[in-house]
PDB file of C-alpha atoms in Angstrom:
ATOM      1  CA  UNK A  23      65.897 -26.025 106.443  1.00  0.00           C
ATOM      2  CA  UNK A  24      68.299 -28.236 108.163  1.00  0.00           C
ATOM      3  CA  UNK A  25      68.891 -29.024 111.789  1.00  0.00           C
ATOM      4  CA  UNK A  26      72.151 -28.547 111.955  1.00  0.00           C
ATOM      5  CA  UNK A  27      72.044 -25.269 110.944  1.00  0.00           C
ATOM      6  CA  UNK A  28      69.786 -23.480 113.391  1.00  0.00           C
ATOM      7  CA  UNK A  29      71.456 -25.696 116.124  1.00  0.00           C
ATOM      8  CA  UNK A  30      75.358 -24.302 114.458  1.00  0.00           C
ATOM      9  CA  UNK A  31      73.637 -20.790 115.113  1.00  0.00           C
ATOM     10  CA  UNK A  32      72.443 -20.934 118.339  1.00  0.00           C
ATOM     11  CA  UNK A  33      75.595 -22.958 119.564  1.00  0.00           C
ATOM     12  CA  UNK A  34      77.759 -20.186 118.229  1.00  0.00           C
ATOM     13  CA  UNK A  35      75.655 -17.102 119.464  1.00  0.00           C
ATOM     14  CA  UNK A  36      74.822 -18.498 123.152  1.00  0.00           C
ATOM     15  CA  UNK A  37      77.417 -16.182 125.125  1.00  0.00           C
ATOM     16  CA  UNK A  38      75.864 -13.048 123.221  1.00  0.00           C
ATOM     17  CA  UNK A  39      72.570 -14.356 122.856  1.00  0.00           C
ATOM     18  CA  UNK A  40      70.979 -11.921 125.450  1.00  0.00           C
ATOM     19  CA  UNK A  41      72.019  -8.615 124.041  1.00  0.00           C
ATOM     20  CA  UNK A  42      71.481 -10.049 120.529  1.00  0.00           C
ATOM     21  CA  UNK A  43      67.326 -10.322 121.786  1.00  0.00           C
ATOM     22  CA  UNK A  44      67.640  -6.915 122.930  1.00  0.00           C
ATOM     23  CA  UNK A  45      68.844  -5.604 119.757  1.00  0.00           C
ATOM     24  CA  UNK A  46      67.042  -7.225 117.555  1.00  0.00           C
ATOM     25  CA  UNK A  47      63.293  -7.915 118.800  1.00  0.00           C
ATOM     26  CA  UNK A  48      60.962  -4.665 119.895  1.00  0.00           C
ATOM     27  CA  UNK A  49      59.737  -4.324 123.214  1.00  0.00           C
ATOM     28  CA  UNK A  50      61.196  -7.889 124.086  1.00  0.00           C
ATOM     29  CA  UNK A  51      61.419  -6.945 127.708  1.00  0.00           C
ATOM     30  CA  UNK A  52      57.689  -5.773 127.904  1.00  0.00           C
ATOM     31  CA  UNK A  53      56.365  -9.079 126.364  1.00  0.00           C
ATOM     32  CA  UNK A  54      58.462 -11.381 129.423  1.00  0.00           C
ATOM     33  CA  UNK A  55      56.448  -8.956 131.650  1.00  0.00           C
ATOM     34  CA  UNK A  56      53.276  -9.813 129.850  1.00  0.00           C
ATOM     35  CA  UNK A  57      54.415 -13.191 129.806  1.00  0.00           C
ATOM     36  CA  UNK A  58      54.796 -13.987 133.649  1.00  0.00           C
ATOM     37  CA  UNK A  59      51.693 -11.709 134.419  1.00  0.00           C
ATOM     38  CA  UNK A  60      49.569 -14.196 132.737  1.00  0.00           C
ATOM     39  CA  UNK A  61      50.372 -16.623 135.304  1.00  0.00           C
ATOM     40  CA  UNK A  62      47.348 -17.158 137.298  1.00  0.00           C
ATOM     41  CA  UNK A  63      49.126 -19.008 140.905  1.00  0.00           C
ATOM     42  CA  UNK A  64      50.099 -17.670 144.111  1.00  0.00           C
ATOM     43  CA  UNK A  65      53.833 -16.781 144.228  1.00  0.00           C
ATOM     44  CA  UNK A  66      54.265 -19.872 146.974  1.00  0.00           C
ATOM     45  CA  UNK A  67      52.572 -21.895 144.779  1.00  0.00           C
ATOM     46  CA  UNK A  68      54.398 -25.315 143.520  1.00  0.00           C
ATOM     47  CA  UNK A  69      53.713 -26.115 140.259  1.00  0.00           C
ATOM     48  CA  UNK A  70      55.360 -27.771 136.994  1.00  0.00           C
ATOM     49  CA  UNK A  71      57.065 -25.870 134.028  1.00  0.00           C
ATOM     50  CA  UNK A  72      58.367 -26.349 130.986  1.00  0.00           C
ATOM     51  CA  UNK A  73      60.181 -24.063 129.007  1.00  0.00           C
ATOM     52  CA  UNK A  74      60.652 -25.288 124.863  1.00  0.00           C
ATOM     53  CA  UNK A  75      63.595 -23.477 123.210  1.00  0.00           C
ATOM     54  CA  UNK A  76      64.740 -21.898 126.524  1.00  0.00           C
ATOM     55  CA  UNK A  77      67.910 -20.112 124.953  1.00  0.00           C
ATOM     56  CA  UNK A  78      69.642 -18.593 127.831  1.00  0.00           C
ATOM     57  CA  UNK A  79      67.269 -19.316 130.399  1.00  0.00           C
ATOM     58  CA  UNK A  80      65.684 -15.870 130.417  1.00  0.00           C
ATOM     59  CA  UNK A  81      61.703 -16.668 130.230  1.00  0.00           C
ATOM     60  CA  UNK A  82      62.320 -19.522 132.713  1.00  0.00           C
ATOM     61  CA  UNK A  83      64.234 -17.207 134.766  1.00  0.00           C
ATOM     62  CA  UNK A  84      61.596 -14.550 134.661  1.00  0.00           C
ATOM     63  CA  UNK A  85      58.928 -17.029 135.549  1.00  0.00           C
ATOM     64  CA  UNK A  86      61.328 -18.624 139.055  1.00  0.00           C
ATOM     65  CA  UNK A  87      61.772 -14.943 140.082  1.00  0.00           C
ATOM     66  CA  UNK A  88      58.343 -14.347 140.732  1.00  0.00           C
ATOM     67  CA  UNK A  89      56.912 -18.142 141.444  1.00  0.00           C
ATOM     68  CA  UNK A  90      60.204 -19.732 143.951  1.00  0.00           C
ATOM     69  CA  UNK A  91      58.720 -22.849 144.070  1.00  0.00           C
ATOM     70  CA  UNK A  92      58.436 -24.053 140.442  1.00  0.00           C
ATOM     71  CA  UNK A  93      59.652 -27.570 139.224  1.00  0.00           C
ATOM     72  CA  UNK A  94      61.529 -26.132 136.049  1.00  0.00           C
ATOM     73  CA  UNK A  95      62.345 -28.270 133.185  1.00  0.00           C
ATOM     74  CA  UNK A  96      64.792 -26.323 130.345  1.00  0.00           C
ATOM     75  CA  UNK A  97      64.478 -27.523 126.560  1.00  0.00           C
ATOM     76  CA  UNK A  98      66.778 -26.648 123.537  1.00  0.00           C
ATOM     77  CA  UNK A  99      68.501 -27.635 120.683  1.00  0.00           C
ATOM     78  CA  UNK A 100      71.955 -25.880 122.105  1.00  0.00           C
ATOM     79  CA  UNK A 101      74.182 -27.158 124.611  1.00  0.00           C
ATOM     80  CA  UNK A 102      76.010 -23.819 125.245  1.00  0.00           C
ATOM     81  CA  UNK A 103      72.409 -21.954 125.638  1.00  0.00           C
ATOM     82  CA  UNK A 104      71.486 -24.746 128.446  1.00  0.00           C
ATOM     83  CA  UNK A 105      74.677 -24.639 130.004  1.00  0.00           C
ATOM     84  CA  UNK A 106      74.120 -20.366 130.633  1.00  0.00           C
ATOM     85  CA  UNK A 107      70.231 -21.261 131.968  1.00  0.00           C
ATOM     86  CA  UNK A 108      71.411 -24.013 134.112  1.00  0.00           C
ATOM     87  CA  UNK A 109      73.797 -20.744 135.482  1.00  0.00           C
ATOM     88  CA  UNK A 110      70.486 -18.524 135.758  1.00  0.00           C
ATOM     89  CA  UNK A 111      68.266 -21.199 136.705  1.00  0.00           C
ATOM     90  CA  UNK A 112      70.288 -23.443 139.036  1.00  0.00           C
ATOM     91  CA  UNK A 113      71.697 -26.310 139.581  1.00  0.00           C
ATOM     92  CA  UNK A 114      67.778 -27.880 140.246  1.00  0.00           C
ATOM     93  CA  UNK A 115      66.638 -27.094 136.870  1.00  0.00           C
ATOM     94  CA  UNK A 116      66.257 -30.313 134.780  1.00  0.00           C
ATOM     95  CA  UNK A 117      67.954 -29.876 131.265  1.00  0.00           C
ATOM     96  CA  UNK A 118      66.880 -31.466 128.204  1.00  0.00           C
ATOM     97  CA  UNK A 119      68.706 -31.011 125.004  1.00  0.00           C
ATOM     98  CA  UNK A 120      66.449 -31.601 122.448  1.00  0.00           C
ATOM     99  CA  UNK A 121      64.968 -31.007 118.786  1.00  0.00           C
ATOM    100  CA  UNK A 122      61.249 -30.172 118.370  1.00  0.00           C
ATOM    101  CA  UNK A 123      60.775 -32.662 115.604  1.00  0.00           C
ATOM    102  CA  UNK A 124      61.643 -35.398 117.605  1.00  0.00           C
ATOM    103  CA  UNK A 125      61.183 -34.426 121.370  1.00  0.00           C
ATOM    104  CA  UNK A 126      58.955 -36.369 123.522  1.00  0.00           C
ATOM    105  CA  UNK A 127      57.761 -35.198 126.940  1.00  0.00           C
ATOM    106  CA  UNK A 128      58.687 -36.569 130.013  1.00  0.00           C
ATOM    107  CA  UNK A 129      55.831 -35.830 132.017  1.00  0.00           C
ATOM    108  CA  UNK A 130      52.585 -33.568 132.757  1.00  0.00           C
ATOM    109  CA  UNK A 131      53.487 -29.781 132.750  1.00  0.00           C
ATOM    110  CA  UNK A 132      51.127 -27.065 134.666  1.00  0.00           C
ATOM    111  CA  UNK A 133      52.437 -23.995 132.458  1.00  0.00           C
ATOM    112  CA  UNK A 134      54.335 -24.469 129.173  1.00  0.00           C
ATOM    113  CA  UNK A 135      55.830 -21.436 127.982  1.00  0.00           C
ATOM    114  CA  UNK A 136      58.708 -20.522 124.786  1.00  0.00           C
ATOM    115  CA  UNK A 137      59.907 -17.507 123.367  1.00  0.00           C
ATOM    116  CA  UNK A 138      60.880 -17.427 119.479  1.00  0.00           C
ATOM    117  CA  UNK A 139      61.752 -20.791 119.121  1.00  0.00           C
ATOM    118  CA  UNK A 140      58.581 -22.047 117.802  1.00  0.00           C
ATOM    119  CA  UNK A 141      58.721 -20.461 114.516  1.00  0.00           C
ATOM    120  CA  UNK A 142      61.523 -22.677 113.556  1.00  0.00           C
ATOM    121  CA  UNK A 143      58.903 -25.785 112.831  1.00  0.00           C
ATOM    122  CA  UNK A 144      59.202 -25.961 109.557  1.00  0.00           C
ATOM    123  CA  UNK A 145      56.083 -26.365 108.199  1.00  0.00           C
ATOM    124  CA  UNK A 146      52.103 -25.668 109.818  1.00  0.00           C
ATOM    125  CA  UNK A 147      51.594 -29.793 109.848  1.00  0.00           C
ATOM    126  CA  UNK A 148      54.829 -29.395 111.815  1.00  0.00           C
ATOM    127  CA  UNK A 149      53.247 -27.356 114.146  1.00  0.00           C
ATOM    128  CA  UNK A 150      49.916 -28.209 114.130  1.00  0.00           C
ATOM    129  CA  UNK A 151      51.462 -31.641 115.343  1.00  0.00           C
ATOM    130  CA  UNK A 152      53.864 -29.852 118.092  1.00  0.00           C
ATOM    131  CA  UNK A 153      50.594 -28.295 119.529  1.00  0.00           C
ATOM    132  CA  UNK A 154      49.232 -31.228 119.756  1.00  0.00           C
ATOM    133  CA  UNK A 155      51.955 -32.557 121.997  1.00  0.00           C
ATOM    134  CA  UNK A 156      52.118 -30.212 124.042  1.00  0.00           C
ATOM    135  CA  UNK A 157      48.325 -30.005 125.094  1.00  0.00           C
ATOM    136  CA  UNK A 158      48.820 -33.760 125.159  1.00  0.00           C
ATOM    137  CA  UNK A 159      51.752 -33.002 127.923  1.00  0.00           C
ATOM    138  CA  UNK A 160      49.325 -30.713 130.161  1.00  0.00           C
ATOM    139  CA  UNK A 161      47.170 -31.066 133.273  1.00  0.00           C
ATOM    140  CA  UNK A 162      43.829 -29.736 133.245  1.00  0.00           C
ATOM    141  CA  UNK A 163      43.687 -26.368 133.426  1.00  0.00           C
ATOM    142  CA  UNK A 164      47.083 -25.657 132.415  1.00  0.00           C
ATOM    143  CA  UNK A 165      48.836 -23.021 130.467  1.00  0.00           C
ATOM    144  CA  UNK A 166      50.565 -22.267 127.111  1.00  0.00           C
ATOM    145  CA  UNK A 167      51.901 -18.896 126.819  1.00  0.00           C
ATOM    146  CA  UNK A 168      54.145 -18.385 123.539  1.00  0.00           C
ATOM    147  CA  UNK A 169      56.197 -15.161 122.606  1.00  0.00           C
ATOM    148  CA  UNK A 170      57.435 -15.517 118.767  1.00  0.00           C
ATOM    149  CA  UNK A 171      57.378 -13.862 115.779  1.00  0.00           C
ATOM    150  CA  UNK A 172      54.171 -13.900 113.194  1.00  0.00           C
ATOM    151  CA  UNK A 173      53.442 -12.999 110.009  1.00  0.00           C
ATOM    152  CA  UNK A 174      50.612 -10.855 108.213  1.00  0.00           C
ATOM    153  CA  UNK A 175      48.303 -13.238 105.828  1.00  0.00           C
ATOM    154  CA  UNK A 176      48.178  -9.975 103.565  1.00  0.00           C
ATOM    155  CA  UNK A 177      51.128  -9.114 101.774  1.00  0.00           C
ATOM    156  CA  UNK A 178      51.255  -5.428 101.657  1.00  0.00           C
ATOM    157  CA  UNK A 179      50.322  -5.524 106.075  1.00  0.00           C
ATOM    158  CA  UNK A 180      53.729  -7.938 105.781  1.00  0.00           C
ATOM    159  CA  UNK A 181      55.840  -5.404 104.042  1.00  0.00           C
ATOM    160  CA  UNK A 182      54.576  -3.296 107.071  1.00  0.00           C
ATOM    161  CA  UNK A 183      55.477  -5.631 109.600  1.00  0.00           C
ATOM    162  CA  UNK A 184      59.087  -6.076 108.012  1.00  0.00           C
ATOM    163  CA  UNK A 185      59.880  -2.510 107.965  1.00  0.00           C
ATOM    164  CA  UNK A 186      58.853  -1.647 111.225  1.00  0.00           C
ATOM    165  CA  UNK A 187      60.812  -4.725 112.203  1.00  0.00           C
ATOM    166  CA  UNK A 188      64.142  -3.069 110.034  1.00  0.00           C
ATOM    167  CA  UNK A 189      63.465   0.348 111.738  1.00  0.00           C
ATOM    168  CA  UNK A 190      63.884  -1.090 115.335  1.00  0.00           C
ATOM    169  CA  UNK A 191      67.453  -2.959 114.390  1.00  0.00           C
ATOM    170  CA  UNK A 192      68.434  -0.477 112.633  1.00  0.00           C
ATOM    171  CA  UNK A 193      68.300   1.804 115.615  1.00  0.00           C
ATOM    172  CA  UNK A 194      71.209  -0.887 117.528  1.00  0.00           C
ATOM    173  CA  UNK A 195      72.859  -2.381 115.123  1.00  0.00           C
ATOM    174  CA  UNK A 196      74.173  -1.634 110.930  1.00  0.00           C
ATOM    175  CA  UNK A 197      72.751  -1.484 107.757  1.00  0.00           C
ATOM    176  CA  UNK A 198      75.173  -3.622 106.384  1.00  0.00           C
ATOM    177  CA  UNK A 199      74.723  -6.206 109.695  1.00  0.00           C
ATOM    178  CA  UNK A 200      70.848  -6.006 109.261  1.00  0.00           C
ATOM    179  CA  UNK A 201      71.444  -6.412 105.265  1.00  0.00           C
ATOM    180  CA  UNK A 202      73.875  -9.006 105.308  1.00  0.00           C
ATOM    181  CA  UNK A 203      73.144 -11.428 108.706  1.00  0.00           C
ATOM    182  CA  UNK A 204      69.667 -10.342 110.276  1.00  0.00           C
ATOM    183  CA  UNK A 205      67.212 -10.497 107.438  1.00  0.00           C
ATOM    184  CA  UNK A 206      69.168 -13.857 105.358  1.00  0.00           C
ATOM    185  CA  UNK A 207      68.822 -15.702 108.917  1.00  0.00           C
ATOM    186  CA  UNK A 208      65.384 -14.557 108.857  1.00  0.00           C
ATOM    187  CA  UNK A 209      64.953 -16.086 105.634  1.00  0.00           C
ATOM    188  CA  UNK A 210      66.499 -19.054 105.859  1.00  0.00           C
ATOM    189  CA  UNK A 211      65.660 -20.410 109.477  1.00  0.00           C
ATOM    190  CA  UNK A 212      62.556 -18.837 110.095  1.00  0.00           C
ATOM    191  CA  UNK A 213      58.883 -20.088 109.507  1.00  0.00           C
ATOM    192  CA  UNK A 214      56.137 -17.572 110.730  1.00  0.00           C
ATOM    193  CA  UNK A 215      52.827 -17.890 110.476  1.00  0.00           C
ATOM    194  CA  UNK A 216      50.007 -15.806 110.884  1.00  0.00           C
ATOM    195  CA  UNK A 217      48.888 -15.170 114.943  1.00  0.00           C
ATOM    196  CA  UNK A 218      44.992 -16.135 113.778  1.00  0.00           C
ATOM    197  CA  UNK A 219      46.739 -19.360 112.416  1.00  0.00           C
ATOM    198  CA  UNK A 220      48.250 -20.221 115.846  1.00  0.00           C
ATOM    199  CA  UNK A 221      44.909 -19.330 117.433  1.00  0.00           C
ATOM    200  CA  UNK A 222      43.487 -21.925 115.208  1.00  0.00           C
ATOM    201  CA  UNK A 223      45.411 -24.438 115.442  1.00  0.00           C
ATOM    202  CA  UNK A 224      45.675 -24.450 119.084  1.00  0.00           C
ATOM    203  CA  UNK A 225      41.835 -24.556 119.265  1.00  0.00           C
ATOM    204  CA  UNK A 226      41.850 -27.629 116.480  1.00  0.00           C
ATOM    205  CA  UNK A 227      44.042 -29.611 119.079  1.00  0.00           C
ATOM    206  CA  UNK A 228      41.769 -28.603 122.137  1.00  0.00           C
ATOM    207  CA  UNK A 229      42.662 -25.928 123.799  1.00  0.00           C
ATOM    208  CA  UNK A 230      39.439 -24.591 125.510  1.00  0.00           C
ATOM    209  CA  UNK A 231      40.625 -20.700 125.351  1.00  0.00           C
ATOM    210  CA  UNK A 232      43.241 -19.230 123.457  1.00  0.00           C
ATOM    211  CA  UNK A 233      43.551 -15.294 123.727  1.00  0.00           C
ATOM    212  CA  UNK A 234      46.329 -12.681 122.501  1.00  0.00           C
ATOM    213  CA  UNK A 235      47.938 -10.811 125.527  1.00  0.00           C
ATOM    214  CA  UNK A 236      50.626  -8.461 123.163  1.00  0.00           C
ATOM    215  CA  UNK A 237      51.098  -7.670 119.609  1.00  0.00           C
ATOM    216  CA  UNK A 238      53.586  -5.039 117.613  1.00  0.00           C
ATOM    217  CA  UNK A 239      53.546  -5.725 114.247  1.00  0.00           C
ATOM    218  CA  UNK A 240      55.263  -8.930 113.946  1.00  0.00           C
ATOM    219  CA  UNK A 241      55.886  -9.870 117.131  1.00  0.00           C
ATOM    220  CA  UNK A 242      53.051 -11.373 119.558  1.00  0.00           C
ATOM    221  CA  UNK A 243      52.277 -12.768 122.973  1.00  0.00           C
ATOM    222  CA  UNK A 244      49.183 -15.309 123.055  1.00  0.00           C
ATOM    223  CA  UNK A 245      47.829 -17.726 125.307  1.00  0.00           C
ATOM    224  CA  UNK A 246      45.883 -20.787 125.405  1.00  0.00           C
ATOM    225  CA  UNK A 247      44.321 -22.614 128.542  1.00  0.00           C
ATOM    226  CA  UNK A 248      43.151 -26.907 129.021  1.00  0.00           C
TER     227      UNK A 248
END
């Protein structure tokens, strides 16, 4: 899978991006909630964050809502999705435009968090080595909470997973849409894994806890603590 088309795709969709989410992924809303409830600190708290494949800025967002005090630091591979969470996030927010491949962190983060970005590593060395990076990029007793897409190691619990996945779009958006854009970008950009894979792998690089918070189907929220 190339660069340069993911990036092409993401530059292209940023000004719809948000009600694409919506339309697309089940329960999306519900998993930011579960998301920023996982965050142990007081809401005065100041603390560091960094947010990998931010998109439009709306996990970061949800996060500086609750916690006003957060150092926020916005990653992605599109310059029109930064631009629209620098507008969410303001004008304090420290953007980095950036692949995943060949990002290199700037400093020690208290909470790392992404939303379906991830799954775009193309292959589990890829991420296995991503992991690694970003535990390397945390303070003790930090935080990785990651919302993405995963995949069933058994193929007929897949072919469950998929449909459910169809039923949702197709209750906001066409056959022929679903058909003809949804599932062939599926295909071609995206590189799920299994959730117990993830939960592996962040335990091989040293993560001390790693939990699951959410799951429908083929969607999950999981956790993993320094």
């Amino acid at each position: 899978m190339e660069e340069s088309r993911v990036k092409k795709h993401f530059e292209e969709e940023a000004r719809e991006y948000d009600d694409i989410i919506l339309r697309l992924i089940p329960n999306y809303r519900q998993m930011v909630d579960v998301l920023v409830s996982l965050l142990h600190y007081e809401e005065s708290q100041d603390f560091h964050v960094i947010d990998l494949g931010c998109g439009t800025g709306t996990i970061s967002k949800a996060v500086k809502d609750k916690f006003s005090n957060i150092h926020l630091t916005c990653v992605d591979i599109a310059e029109n999705m930064l631009d629209i969470a620098s507008v969410k996030n303001g004008s304090a927010t420290k953007l980095i435009q950036a692949d995943f491949n060949t990002f290199v962190f700037p400093e020690k983060y208290d909470v790392v968090v992404s939303s379906l970005a991830l799954h775009h590593l193309e292959t589990e060395s890829d991420k296995l080595k991503f992991y690694k990076a970003i535990f390397d990029a945390m303070n003790p007793g930090g935080i990785f909470i990651n919302i993405d897409v995963v995949q069933s190691d058994d193929p007929e619990l897949q072919e469950i997973y998929l449909q459910k996945w169809k039923d949702y779009m197709l209750t906001n958006t066409s056959q022929a849409e679903v058909e003809g854009k949804w599932l062939p970008n599926y295909y071609a950009e995206d590189r799920p894994i299994s959730l117990i894979k993830h939960l592996d792998m962040l335990r091989e690089v040293g993560f001390s806890v790693v939990d699951v918070a959410y799951k429908y189907y083929n969607y999950a929220v999981y956790t993993a603590k320094k």
